[in-house]
Tab-separated table of C-alpha atoms in Angstrom:
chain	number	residue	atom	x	y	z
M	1	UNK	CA	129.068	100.771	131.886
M	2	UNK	CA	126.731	98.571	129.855
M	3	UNK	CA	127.827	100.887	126.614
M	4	UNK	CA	131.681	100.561	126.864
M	5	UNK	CA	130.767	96.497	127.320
M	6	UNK	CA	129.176	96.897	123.780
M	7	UNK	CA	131.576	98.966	122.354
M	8	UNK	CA	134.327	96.577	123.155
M	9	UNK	CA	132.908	93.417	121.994
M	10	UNK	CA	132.145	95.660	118.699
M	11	UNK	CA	135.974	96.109	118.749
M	12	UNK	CA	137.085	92.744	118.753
M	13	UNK	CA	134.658	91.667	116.212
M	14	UNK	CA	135.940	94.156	113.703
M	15	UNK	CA	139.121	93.307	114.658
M	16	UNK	CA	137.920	89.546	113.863
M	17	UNK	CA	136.788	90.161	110.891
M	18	UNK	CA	140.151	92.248	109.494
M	19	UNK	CA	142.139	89.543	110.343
M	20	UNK	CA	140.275	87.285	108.585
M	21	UNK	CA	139.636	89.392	105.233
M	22	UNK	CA	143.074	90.263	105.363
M	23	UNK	CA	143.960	86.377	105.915
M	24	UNK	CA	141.896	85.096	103.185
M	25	UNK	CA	143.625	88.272	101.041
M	26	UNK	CA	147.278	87.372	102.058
M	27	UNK	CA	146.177	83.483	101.430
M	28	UNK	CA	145.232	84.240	97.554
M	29	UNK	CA	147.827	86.313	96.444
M	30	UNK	CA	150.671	83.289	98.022
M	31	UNK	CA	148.462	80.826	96.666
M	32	UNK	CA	148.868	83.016	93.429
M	33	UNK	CA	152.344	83.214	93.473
M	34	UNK	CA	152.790	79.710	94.225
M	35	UNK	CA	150.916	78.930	90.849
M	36	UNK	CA	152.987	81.027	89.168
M	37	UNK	CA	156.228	79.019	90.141
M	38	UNK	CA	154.450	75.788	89.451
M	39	UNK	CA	153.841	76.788	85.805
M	40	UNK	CA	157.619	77.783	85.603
M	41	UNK	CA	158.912	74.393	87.405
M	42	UNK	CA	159.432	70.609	85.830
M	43	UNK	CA	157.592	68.969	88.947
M	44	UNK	CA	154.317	66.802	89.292
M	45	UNK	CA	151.630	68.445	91.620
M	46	UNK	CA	151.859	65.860	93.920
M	47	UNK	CA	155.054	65.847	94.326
M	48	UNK	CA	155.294	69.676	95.173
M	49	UNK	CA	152.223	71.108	96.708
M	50	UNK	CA	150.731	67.975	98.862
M	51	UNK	CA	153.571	67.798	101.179
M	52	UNK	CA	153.299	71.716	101.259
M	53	UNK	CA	149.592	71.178	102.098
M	54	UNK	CA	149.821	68.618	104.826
M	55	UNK	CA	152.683	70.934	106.311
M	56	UNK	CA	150.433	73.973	106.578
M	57	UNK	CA	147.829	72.057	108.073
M	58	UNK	CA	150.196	70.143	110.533
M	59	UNK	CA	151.859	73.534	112.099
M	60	UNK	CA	148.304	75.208	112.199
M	61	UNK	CA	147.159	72.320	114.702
M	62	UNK	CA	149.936	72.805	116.962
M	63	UNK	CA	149.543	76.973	116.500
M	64	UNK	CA	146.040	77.101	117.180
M	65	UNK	CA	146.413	79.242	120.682
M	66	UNK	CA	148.225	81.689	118.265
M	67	UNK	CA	145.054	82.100	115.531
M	68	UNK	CA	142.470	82.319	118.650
M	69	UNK	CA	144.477	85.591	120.521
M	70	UNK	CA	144.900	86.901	116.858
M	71	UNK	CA	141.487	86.534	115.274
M	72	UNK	CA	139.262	87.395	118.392
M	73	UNK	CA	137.762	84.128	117.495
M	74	UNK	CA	137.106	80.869	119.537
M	75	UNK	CA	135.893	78.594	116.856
M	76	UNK	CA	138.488	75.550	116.466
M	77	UNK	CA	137.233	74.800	113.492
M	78	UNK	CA	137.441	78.180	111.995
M	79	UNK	CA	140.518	79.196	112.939
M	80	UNK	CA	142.149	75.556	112.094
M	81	UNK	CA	140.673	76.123	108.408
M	82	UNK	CA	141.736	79.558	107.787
M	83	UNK	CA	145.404	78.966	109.209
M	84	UNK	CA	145.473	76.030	107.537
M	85	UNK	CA	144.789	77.235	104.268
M	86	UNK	CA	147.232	80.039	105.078
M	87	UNK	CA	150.356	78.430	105.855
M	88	UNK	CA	149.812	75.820	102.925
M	89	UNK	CA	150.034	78.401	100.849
M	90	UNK	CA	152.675	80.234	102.414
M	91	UNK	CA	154.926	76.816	102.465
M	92	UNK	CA	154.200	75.777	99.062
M	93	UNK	CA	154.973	79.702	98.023
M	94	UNK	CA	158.245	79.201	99.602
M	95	UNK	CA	159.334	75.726	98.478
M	96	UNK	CA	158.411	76.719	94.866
M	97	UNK	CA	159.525	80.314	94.865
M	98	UNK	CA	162.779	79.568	96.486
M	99	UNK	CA	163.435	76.354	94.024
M	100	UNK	CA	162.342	79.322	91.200
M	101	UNK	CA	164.968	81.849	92.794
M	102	UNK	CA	167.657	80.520	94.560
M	103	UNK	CA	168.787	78.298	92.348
M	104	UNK	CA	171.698	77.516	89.852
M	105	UNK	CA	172.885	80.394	87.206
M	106	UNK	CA	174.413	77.813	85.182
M	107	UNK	CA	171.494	76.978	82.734
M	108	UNK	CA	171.925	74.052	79.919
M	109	UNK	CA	169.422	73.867	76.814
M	110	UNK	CA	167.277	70.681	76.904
M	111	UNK	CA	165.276	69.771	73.816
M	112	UNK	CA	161.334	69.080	73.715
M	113	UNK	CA	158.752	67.613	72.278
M	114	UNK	CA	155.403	69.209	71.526
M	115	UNK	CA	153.363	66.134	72.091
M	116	UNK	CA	150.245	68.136	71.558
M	117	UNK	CA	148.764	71.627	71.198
M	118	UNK	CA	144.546	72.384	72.560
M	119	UNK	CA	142.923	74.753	73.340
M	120	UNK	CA	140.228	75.375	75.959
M	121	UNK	CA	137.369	77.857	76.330
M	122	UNK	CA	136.798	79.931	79.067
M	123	UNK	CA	134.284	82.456	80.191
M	124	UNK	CA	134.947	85.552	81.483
M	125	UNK	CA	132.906	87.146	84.488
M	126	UNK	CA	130.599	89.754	84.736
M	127	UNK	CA	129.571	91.590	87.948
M	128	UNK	CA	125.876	91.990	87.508
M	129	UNK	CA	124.908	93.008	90.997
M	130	UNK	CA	126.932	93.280	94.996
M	131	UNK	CA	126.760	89.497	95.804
M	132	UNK	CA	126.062	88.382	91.804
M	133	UNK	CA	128.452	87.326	89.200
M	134	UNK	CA	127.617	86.002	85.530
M	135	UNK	CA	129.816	84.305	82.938
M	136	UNK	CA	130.444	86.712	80.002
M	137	UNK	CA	131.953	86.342	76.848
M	138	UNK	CA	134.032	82.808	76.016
M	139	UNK	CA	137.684	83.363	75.096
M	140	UNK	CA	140.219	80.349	74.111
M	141	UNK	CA	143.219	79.410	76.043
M	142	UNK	CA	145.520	78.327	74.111
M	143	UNK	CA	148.074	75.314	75.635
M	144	UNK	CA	151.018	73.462	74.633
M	145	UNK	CA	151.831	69.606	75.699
M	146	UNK	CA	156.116	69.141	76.096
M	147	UNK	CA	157.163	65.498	76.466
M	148	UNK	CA	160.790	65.814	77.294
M	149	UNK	CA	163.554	63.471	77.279
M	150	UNK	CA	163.944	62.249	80.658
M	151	UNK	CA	159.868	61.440	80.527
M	152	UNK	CA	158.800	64.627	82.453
M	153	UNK	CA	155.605	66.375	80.433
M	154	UNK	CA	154.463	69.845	81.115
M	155	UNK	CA	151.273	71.764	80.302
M	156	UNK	CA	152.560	75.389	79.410
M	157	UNK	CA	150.093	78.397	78.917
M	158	UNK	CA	150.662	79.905	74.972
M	159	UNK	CA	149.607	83.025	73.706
M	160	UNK	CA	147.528	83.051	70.437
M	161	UNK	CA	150.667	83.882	68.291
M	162	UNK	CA	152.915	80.987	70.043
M	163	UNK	CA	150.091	78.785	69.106
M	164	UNK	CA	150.370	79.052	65.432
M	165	UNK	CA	153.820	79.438	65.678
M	166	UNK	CA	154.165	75.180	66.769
M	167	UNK	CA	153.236	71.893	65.474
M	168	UNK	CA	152.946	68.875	67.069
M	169	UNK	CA	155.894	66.660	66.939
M	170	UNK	CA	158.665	69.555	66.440
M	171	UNK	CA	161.000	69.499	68.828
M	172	UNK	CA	162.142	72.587	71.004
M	173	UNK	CA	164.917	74.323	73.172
M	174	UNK	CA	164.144	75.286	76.004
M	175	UNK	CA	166.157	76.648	78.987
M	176	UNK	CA	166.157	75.215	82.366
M	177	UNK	CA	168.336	75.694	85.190
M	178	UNK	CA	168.712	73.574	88.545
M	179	UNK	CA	166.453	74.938	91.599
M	180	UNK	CA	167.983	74.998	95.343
M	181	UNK	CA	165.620	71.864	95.797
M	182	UNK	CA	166.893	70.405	92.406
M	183	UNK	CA	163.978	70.727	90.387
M	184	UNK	CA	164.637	71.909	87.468
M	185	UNK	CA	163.440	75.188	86.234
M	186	UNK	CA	162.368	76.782	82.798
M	187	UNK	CA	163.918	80.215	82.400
M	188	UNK	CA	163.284	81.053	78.839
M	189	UNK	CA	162.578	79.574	74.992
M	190	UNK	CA	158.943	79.424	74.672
């Protein structure tokens, strides 16, 4: 009897652990996603993911009885945290992507300013071991400041090429379109 008490515990702590890997998984590639409409969208980061945030961690406090049956796990804190982090990402995923998506065809061309082009330098990593990581070589990222005419400024990611390519002060057109939410949206012209 004493080995079929083992074996189940065993079971719902690999079960625990699953959900949680494939949590923390599920919670990086939204949060991904969710950075990847944020580039693409004229909005201020407060204004778009903190609300999100203080959503996700709002409905995880009233789900918690949910996260404990599902993870195996009776830690409050844990489950709170990891749920949390979850469904922030999840809602700012959907506010963003569905602004991104849903949206207006209809797009108008707006003209911008480059107010400034930089560049930064970043490392690369290096697995060196299991557990260790090192930085490897630097590479630049290349970045282009647009003031446009409404006030709005946006960061946006260039390649090498569309880095040469501008000068500070010239003036751009760019594509937007109107989200569901009515952010605007850049769909093309960088």
């Amino acid at each position: 009897m004493a080995k079929l008490t083992n074996m189940g515990e065993s079971t719902k702590s690999s079960r625990s652990t699953a959900v949680m890997v494939a949590s923390v998984i599920l919670t990086v590639v939204l949060a991904g996603g969710a950075a990847f409409f944020y580039g693409r969208s004229l909005v201020s980061l407060p204004a778009s993911v903190v609300p999100c945030i203080v959503l996700g961690f709002a409905a995880s406090y009233f789900m918690i009885g949910i996260s404990r049956r599902v993870s195996g796990n009776d830690s409050f804190i844990v489950n709170y945290l990891f749920q949390g982090a979850l469904l922030s990402a999840l809602a700012c995923f959907m506010f963003l992507g569905s602004n991104y998506t849903i949206g207006s065809d209809d797009t108008h061309r707006e003209e911008a300013v480059v107010e400034r082009l930089y560049s930064k330098t970043e490392h690369s990593t290096r697995r060196v071991g299991r557990r260790y990581v090192r930085t490897g070589e630097p590479y630049k990222v290349y970045y282009m400041e647009l003031s446009f005419s409404n006030g709005r400024k946006k960061d946006i990611r260039l390649g090498r090429k569309g880095f040469g390519a501008h000068r500070k002060g010239e003036k751009i057109d760019i594509e937007l379109s109107e989200g569901i939410f009515g952010i605007p949206v850049i769909k093309s012209g960088i």
